[in-house]
mmCIF file of C-alpha atoms and ligand atoms in Angstrom:
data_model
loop_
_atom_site.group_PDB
_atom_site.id
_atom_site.type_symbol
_atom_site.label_atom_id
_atom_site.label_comp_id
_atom_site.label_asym_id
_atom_site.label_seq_id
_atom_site.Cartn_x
_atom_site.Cartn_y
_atom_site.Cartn_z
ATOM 1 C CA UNK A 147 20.201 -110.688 -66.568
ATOM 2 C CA UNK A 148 19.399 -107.553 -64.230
ATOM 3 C CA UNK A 149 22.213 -109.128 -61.798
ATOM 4 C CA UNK A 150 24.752 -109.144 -64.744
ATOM 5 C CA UNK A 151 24.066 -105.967 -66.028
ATOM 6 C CA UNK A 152 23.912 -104.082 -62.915
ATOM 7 C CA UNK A 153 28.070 -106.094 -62.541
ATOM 8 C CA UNK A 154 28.993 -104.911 -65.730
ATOM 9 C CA UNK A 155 27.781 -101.373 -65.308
ATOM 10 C CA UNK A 156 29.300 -101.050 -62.037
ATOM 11 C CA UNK A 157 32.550 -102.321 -63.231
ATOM 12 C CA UNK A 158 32.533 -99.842 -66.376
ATOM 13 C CA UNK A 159 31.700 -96.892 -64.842
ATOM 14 C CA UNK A 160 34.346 -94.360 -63.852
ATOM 15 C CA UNK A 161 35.537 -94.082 -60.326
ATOM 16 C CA UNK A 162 33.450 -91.342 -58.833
ATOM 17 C CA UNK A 163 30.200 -91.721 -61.141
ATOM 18 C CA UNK A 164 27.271 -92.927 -59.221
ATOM 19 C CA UNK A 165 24.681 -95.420 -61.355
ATOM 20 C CA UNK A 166 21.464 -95.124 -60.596
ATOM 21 C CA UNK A 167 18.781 -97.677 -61.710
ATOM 22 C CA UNK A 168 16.094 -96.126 -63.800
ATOM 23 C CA UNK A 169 12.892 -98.228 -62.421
ATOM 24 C CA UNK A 170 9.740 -96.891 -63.994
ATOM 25 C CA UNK A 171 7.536 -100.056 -64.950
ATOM 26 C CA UNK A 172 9.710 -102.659 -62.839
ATOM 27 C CA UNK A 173 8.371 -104.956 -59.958
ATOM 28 C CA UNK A 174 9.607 -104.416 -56.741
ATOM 29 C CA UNK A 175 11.035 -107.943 -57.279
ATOM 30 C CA UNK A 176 13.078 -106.685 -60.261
ATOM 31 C CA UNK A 177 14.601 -103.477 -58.470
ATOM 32 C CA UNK A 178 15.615 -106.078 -55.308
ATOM 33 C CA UNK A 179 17.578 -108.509 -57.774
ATOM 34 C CA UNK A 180 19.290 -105.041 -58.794
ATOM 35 C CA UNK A 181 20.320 -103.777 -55.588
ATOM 36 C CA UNK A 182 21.221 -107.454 -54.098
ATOM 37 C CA UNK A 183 23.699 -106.980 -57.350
ATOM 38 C CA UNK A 184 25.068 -104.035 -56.024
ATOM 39 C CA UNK A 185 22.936 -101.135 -57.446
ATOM 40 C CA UNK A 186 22.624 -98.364 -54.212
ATOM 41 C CA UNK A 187 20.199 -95.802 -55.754
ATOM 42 C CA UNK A 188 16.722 -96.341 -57.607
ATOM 43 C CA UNK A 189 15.170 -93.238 -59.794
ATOM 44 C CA UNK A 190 11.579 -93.276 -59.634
ATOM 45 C CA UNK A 191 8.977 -91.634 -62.157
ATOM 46 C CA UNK A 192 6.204 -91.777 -60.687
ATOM 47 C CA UNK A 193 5.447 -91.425 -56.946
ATOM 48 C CA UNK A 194 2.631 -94.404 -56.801
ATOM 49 C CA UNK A 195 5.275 -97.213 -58.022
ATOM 50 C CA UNK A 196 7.655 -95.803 -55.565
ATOM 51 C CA UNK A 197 5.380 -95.809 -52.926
ATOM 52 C CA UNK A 198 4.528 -99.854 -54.012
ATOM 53 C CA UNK A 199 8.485 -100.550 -54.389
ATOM 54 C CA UNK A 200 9.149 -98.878 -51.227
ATOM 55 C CA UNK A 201 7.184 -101.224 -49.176
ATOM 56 C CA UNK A 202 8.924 -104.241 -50.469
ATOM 57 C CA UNK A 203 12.911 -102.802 -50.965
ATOM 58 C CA UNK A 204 12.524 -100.120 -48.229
ATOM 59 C CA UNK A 205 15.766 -98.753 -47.096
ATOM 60 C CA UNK A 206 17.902 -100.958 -48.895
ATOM 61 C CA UNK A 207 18.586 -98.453 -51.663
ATOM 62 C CA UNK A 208 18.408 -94.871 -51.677
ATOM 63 C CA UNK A 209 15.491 -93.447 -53.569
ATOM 64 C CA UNK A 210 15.713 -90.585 -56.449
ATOM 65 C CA UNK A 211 12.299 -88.885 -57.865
ATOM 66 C CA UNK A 212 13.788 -88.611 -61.671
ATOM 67 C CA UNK A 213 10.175 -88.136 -63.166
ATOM 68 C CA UNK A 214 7.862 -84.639 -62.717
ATOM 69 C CA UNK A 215 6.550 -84.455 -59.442
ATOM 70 C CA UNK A 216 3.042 -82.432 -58.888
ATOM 71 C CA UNK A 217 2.498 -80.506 -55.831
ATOM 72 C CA UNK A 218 -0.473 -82.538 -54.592
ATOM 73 C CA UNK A 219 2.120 -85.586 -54.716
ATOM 74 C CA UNK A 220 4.675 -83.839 -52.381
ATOM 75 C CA UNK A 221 3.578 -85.408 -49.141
ATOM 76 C CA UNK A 222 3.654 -88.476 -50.218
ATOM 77 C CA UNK A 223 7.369 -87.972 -52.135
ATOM 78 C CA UNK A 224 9.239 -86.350 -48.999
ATOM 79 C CA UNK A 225 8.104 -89.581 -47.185
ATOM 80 C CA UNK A 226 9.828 -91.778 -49.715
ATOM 81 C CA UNK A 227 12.492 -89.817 -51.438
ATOM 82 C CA UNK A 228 16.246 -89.352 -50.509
ATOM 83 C CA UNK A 229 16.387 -87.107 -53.277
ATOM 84 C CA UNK A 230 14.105 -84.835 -55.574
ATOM 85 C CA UNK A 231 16.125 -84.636 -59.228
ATOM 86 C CA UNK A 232 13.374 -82.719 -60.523
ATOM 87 C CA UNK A 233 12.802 -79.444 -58.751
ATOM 88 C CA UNK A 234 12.015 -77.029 -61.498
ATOM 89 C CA UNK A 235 9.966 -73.844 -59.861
ATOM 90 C CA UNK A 236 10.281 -72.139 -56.398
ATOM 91 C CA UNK A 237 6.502 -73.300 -56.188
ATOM 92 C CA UNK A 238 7.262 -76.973 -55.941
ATOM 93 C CA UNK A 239 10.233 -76.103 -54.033
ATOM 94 C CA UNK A 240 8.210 -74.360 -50.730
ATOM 95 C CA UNK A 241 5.539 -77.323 -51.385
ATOM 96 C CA UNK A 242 8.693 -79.603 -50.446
ATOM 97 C CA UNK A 243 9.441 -77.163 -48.019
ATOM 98 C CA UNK A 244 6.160 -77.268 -46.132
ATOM 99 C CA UNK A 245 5.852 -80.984 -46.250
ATOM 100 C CA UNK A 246 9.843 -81.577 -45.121
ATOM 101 C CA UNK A 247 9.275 -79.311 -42.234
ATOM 102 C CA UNK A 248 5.886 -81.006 -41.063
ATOM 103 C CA UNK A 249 7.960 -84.676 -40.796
ATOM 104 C CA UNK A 250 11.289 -82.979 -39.351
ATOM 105 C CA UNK A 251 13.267 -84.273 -42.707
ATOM 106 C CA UNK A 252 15.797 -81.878 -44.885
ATOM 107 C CA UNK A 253 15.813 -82.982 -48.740
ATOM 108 C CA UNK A 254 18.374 -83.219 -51.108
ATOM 109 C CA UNK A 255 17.236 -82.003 -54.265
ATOM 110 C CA UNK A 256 18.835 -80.879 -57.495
ATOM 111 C CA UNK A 257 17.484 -78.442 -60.191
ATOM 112 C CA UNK A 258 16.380 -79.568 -63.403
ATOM 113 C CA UNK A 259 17.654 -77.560 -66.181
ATOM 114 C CA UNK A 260 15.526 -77.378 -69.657
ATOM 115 C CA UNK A 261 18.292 -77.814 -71.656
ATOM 116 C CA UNK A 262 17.110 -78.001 -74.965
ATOM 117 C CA UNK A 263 14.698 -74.883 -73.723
ATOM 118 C CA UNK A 264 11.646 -76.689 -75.069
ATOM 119 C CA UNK A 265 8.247 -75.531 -74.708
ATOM 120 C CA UNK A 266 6.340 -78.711 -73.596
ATOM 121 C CA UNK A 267 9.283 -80.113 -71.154
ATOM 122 C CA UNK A 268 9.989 -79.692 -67.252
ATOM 123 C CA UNK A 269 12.791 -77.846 -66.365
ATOM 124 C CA UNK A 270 14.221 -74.225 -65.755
ATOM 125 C CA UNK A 271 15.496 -72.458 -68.694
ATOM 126 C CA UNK A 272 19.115 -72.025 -68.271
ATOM 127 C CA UNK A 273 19.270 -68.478 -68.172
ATOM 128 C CA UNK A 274 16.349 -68.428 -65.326
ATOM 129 C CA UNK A 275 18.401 -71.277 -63.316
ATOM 130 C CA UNK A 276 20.812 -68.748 -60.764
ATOM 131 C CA UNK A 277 18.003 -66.969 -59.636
ATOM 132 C CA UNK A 278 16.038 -69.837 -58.995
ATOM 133 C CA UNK A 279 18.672 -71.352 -57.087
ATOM 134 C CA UNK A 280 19.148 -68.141 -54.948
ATOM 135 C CA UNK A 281 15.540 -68.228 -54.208
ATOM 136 C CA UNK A 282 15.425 -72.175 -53.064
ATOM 137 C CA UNK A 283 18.502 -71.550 -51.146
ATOM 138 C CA UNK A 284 16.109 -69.629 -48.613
ATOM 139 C CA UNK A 285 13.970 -72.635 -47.467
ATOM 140 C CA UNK A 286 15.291 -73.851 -44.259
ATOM 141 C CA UNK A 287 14.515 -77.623 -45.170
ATOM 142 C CA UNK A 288 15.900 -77.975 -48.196
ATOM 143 C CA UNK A 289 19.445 -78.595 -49.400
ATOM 144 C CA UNK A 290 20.352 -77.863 -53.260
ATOM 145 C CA UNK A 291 23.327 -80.256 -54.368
ATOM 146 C CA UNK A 292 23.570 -80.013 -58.053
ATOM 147 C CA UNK A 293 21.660 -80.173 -61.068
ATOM 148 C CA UNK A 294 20.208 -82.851 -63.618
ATOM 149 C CA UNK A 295 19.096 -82.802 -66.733
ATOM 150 C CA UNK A 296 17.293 -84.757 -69.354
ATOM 151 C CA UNK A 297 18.313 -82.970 -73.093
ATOM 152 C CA UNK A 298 15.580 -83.202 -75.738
ATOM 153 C CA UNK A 299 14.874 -87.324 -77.116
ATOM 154 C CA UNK A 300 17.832 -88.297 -79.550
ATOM 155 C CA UNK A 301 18.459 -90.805 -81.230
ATOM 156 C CA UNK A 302 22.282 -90.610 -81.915
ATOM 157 C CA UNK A 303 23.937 -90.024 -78.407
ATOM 158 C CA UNK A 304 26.215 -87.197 -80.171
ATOM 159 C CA UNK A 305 23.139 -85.423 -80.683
ATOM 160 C CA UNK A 306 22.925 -84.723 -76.822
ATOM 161 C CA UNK A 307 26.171 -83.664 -76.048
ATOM 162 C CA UNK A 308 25.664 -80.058 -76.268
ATOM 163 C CA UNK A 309 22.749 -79.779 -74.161
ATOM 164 C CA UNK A 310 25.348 -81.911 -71.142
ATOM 165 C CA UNK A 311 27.775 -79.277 -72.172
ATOM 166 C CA UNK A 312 25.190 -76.377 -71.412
ATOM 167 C CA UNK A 313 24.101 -77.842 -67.972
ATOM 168 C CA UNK A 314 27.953 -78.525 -66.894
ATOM 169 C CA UNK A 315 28.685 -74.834 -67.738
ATOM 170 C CA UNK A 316 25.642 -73.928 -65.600
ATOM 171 C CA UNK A 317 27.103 -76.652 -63.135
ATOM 172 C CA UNK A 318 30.778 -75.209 -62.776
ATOM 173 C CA UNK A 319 29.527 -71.312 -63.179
ATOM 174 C CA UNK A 320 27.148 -72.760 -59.781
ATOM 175 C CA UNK A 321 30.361 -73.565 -58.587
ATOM 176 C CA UNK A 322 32.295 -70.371 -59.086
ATOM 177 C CA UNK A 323 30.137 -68.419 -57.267
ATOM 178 C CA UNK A 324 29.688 -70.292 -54.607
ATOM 179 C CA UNK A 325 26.665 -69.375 -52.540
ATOM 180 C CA UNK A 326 26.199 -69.881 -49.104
ATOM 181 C CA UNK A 327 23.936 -73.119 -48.721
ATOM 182 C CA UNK A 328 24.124 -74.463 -51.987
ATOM 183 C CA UNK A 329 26.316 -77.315 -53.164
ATOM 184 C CA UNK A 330 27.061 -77.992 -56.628
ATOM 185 C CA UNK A 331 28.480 -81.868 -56.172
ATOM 186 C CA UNK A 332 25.836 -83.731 -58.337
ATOM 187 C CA UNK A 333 25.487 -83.718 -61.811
ATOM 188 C CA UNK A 334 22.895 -86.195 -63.074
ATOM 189 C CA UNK A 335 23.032 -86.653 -66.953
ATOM 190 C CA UNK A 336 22.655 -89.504 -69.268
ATOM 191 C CA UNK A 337 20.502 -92.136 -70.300
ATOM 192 C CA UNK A 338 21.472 -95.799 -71.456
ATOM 193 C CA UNK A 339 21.640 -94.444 -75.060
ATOM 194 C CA UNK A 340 23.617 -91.538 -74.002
ATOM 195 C CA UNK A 341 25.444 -92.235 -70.480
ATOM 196 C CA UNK A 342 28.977 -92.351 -72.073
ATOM 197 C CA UNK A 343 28.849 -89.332 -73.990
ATOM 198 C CA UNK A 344 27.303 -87.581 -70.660
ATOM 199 C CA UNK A 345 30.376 -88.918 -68.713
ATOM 200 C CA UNK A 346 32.479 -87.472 -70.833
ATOM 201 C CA UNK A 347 31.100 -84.007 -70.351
ATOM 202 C CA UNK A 348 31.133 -84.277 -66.458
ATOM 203 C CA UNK A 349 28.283 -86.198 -65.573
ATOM 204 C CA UNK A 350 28.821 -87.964 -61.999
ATOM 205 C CA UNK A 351 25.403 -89.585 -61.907
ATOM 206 C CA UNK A 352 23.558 -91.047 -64.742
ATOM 207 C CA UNK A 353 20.619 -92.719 -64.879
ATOM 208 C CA UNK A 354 20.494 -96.370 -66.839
ATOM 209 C CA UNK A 355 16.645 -97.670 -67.023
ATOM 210 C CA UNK A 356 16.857 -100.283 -70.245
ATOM 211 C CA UNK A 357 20.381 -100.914 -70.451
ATOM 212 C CA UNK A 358 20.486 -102.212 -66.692
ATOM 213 C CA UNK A 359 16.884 -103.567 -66.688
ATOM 214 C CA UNK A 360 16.074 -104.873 -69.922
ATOM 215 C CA UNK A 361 13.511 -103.725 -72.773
ATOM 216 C CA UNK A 362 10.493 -102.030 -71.364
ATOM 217 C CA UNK A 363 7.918 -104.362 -72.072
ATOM 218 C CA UNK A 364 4.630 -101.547 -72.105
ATOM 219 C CA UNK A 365 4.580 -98.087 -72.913
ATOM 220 C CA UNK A 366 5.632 -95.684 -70.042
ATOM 221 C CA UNK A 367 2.760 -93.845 -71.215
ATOM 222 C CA UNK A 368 0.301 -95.589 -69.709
ATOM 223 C CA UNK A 369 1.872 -94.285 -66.475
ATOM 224 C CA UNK A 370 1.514 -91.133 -66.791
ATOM 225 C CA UNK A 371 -2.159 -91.516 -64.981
ATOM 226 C CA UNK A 372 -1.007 -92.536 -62.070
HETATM 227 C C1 PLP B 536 13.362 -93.652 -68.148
HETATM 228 C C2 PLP B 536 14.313 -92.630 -67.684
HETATM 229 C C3 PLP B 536 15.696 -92.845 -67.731
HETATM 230 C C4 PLP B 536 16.321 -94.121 -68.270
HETATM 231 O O1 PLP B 536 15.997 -94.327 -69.597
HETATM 232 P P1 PLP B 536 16.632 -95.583 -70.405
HETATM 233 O O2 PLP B 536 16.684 -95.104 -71.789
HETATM 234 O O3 PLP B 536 15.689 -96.718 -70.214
HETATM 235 O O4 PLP B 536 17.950 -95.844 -69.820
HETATM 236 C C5 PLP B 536 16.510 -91.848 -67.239
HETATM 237 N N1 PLP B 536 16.036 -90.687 -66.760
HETATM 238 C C6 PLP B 536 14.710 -90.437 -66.708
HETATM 239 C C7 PLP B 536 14.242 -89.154 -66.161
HETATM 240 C C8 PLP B 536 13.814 -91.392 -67.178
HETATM 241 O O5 PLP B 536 12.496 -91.131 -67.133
#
């Protein structure tokens, strides 16, 4: 199933939006059957099951951190990651800074925008996200290249659109102004509930976990320990 859904997806997708498999709770076997069907980027949660796919998939795929990563987990992340989706504070950001510059590696990160401006979620609020930026832009080992965002749980796709529309404002004012250093190319929206309706407002990456996978068989709450 994973093999024909990762074909179809591919296939459907507009020319110039990435997919990117959504692997919290998969075996290392399942996210190898996905990129042997074509799938070139894996979003992670949680850096201890990225860490365990790693060893088995390895370079095969590129690897996204889509979940919130702590500060203690940093070391281990830069060793892994391709790509931090979830930079949210300039604290995390020198963290990733430190650790990049200890291994020689630059990292690709975007900025997570707390779209919906809730209280209990990760994210910058939009109107702190410009100075934020200008601050990251400062640390020699990282490299800003766009912005992702989740929108607050719905259950009718239509219901997220105008939290896309607010981060691709924030995305094309970015781009308007142009800083030195930071690239505004990435624009990681959508779920498999709401991945069309993200498309439509702009998003060039989206991020398919149970459409491309199948069900989630346990609750990706018990995760949250790890
Ligand atoms: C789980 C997850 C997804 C994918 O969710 P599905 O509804 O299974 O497609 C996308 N982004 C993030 C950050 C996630 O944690």
């Amino acid at each position: 199933m994973i093999r024909e859904n990762v074909k179809r997806l591919l296939e459907e997708l507009p020319q110039g939006v990435h997919l990117e498999g959504a692997a919290k709770t998969r075996t290392p076997e399942e996210v190898l059957e996905a990129i042997e069907a074509g799938l070139e980027i894996i979003g992670q949660n949680y850096v201890q099951e990225a860490v365990k796919a790693f060893e088995v998939v390895g370079d095969r795929a590129k690897w996204h951190m889509i979940g919130h990563l702590q500060r203690n987990k940093a070391k281990k992340a830069v060793a892994i990651f391709d790509m931090i989706e979830t930079v949210d504070s300039m604290k995390l950001a020198r963290e990733l800074n430190k650790c990049c510059g200890k291994i020689g590696k630059t990292m690709e990160i975007l900025i997570e925008i707390n779209s919906g401006e809730e209280s209990q979620k990760a994210g910058v609020r939009p109107g702190d996200a410009l100075s934020l930026v200008k601050e990251i832009r400062e640390l020699e080992n990282i490299r800003i290249m766009g912005l992702m965002t989740m929108g607050p749980f719905a259950g009718d796709p239509e219901e997220s659109r105008p939290y896309f529309q607010k981060t691709r404002v924030i995305y094309e004012e970015m781009k308007q102004i142009n800083l030195p250093g930071v690239k505004m190319e990435i624009l990681s929206m959508g779920m498999s509930n709401s991945y069309k309706v993200a498309i439509e407002e702009g998003a060039n990456l989206v991020r398919i976990g149970t459409d491309l996978f199948g069900e989630r068989t346990y609750n990706e709450l018990m995760n949250d320990a790890l």
